[in-house]
PDB file of C-alpha atoms in Angstrom:
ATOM      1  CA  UNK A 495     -82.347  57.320  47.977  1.00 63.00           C
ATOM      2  CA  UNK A 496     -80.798  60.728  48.071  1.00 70.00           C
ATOM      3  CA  UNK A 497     -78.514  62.494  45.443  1.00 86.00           C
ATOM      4  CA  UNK A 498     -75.699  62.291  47.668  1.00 84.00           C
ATOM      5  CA  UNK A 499     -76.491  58.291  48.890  1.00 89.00           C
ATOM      6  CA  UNK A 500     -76.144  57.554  45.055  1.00 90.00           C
ATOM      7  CA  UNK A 501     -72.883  59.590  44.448  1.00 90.00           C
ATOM      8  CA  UNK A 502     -71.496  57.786  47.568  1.00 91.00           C
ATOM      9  CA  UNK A 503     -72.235  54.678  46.089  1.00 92.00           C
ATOM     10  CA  UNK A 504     -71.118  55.470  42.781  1.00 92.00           C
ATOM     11  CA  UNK A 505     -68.078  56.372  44.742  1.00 91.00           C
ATOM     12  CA  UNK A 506     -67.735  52.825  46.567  1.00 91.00           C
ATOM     13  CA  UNK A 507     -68.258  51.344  43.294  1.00 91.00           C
ATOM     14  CA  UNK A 508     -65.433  52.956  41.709  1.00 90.00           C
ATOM     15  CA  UNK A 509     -63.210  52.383  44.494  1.00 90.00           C
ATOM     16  CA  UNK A 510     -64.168  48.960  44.753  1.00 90.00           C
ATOM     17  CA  UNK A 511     -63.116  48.439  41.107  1.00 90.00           C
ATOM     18  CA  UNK A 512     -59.981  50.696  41.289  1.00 89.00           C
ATOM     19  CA  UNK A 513     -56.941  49.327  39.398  1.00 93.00           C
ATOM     20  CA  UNK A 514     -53.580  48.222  41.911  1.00 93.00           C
ATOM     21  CA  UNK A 515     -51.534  51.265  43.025  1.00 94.00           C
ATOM     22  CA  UNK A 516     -48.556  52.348  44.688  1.00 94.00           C
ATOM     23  CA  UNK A 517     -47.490  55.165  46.909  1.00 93.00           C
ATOM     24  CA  UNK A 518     -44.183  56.731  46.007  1.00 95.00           C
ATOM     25  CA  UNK A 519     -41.870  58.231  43.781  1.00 95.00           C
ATOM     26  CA  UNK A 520     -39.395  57.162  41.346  1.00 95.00           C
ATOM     27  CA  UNK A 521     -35.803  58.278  41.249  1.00 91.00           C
ATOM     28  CA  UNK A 522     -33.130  57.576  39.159  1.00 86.00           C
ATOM     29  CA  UNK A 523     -29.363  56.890  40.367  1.00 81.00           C
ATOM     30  CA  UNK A 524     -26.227  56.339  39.260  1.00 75.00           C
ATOM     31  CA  UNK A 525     -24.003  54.816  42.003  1.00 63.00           C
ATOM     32  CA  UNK A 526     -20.050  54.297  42.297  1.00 65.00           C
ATOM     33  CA  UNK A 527     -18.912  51.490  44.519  1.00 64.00           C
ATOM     34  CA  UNK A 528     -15.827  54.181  44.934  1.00 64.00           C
ATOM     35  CA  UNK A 529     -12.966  51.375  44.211  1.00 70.00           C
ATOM     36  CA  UNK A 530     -10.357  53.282  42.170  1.00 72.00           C
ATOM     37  CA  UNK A 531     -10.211  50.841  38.994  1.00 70.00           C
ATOM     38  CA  UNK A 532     -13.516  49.973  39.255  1.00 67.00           C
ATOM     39  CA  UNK A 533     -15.535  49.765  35.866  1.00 63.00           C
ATOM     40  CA  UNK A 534     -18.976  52.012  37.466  1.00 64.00           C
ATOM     41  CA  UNK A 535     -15.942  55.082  37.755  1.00 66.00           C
ATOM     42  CA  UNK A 536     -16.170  55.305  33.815  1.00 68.00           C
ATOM     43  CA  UNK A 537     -19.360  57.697  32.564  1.00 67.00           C
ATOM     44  CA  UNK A 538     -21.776  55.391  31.379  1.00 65.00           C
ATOM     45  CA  UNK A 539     -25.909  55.568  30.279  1.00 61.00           C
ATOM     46  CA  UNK A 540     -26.967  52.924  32.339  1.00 68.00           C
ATOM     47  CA  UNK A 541     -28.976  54.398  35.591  1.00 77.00           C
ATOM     48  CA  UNK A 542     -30.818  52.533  38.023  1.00 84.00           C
ATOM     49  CA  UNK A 543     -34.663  53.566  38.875  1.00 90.00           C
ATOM     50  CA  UNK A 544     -35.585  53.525  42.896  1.00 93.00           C
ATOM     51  CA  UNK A 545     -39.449  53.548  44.809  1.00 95.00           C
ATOM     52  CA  UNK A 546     -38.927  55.275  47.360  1.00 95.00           C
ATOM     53  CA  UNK A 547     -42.016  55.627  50.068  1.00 95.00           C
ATOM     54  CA  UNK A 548     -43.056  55.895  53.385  1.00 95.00           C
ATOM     55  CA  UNK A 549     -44.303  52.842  55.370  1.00 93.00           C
ATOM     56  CA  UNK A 550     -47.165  53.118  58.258  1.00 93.00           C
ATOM     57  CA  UNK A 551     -44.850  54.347  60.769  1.00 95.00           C
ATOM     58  CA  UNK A 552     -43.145  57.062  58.086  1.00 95.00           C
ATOM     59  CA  UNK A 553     -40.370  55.725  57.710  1.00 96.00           C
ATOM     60  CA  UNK A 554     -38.795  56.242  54.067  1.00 96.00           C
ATOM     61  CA  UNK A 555     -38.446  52.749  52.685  1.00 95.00           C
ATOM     62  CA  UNK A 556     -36.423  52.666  49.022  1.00 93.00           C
ATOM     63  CA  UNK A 557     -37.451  49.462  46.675  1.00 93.00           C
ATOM     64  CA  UNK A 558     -35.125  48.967  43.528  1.00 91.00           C
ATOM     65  CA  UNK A 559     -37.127  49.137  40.264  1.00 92.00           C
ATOM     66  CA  UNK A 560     -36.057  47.288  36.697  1.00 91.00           C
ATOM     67  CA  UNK A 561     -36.101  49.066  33.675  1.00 89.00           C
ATOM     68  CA  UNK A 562     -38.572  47.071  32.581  1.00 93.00           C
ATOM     69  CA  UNK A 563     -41.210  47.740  35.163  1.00 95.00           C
ATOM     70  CA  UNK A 564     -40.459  51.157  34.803  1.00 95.00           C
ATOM     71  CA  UNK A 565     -43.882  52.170  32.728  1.00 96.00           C
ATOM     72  CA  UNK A 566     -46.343  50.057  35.308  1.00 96.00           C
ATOM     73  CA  UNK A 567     -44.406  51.423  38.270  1.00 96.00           C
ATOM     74  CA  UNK A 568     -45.589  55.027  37.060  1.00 96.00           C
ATOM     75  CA  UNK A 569     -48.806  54.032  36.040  1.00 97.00           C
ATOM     76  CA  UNK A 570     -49.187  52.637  39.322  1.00 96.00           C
ATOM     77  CA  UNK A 571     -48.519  55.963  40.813  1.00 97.00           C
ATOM     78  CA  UNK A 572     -50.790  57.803  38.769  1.00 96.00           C
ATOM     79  CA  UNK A 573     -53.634  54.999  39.603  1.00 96.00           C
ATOM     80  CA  UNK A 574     -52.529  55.884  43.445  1.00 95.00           C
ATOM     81  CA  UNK A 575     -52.969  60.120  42.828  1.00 95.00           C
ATOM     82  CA  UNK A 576     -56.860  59.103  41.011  1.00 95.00           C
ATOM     83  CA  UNK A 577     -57.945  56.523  43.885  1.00 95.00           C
ATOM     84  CA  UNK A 578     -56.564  59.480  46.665  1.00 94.00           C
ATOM     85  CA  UNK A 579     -58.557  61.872  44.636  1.00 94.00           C
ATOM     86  CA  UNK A 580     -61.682  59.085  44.688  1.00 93.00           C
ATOM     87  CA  UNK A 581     -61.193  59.153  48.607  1.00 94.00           C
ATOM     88  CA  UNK A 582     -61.360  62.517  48.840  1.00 95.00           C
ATOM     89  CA  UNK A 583     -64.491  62.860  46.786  1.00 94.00           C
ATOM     90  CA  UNK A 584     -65.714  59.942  49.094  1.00 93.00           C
ATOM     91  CA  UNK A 585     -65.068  61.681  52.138  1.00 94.00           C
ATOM     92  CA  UNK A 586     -66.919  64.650  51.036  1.00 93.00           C
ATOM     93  CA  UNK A 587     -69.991  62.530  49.837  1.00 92.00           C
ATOM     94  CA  UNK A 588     -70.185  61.157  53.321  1.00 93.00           C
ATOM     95  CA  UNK A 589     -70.493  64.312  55.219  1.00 94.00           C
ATOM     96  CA  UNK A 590     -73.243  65.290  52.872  1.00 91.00           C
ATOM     97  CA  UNK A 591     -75.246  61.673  53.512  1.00 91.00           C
ATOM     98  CA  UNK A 592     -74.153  62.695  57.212  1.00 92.00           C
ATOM     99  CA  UNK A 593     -75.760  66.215  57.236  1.00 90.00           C
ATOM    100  CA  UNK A 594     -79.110  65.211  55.354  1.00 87.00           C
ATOM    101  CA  UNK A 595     -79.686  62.084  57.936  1.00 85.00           C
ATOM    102  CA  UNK A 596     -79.546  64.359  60.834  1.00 85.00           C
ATOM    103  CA  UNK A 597     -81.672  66.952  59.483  1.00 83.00           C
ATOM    104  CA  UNK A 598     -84.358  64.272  59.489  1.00 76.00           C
TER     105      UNK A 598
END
């Protein structure tokens, strides 16, 4: 097996075993309904957290997010930004598998 077989597989095996992971970004808001006596018209802390993303067919989809979930939402994005990185490095891998089979 060649050097770059065994980093492709190293590869597969790391995407294989790659923690869940989401696509997106988060964004915080702070909506008014816009009645006039309404309590959300006084200045408050409290802010909401949105996912947005795109979907197959790119088009932005928005998916609220509780405070709560807040820290695995992000850490789900960062898992997403090391498994694109993984692909990448995959991708590269495979063209060098690809160039030393047809030299044979």
């Amino acid at each position: 097996m060649t050097t770059a077989q065994e980093k492709r597989n190293a590869l597969l095996k790391k995407i294989g075993s790659h923690p869940p992971c989401l696509r997106g970004s988060i964004s915080t808001v702070c909506a008014k309904c816009g009645r006039a006596k309404c309590i959300c018209m006084e200045p408050s802390s409290r802010q909401a957290y949105r996912l947005t993303y795109k979907n197959a067919h790119q088009k932005t989809r928005t998916v609220y997010v509780p405070e709560r979930e807040l820290p695995t939402v992000r850490k789900m994005i960062a898992n997403y930004h090391e498994f694109r990185t993984l692909v990448e490095q995959l991708i590269e891998a495979n063209v060098e598998v690809f160039k030393e089979e047809s030299r044979r």
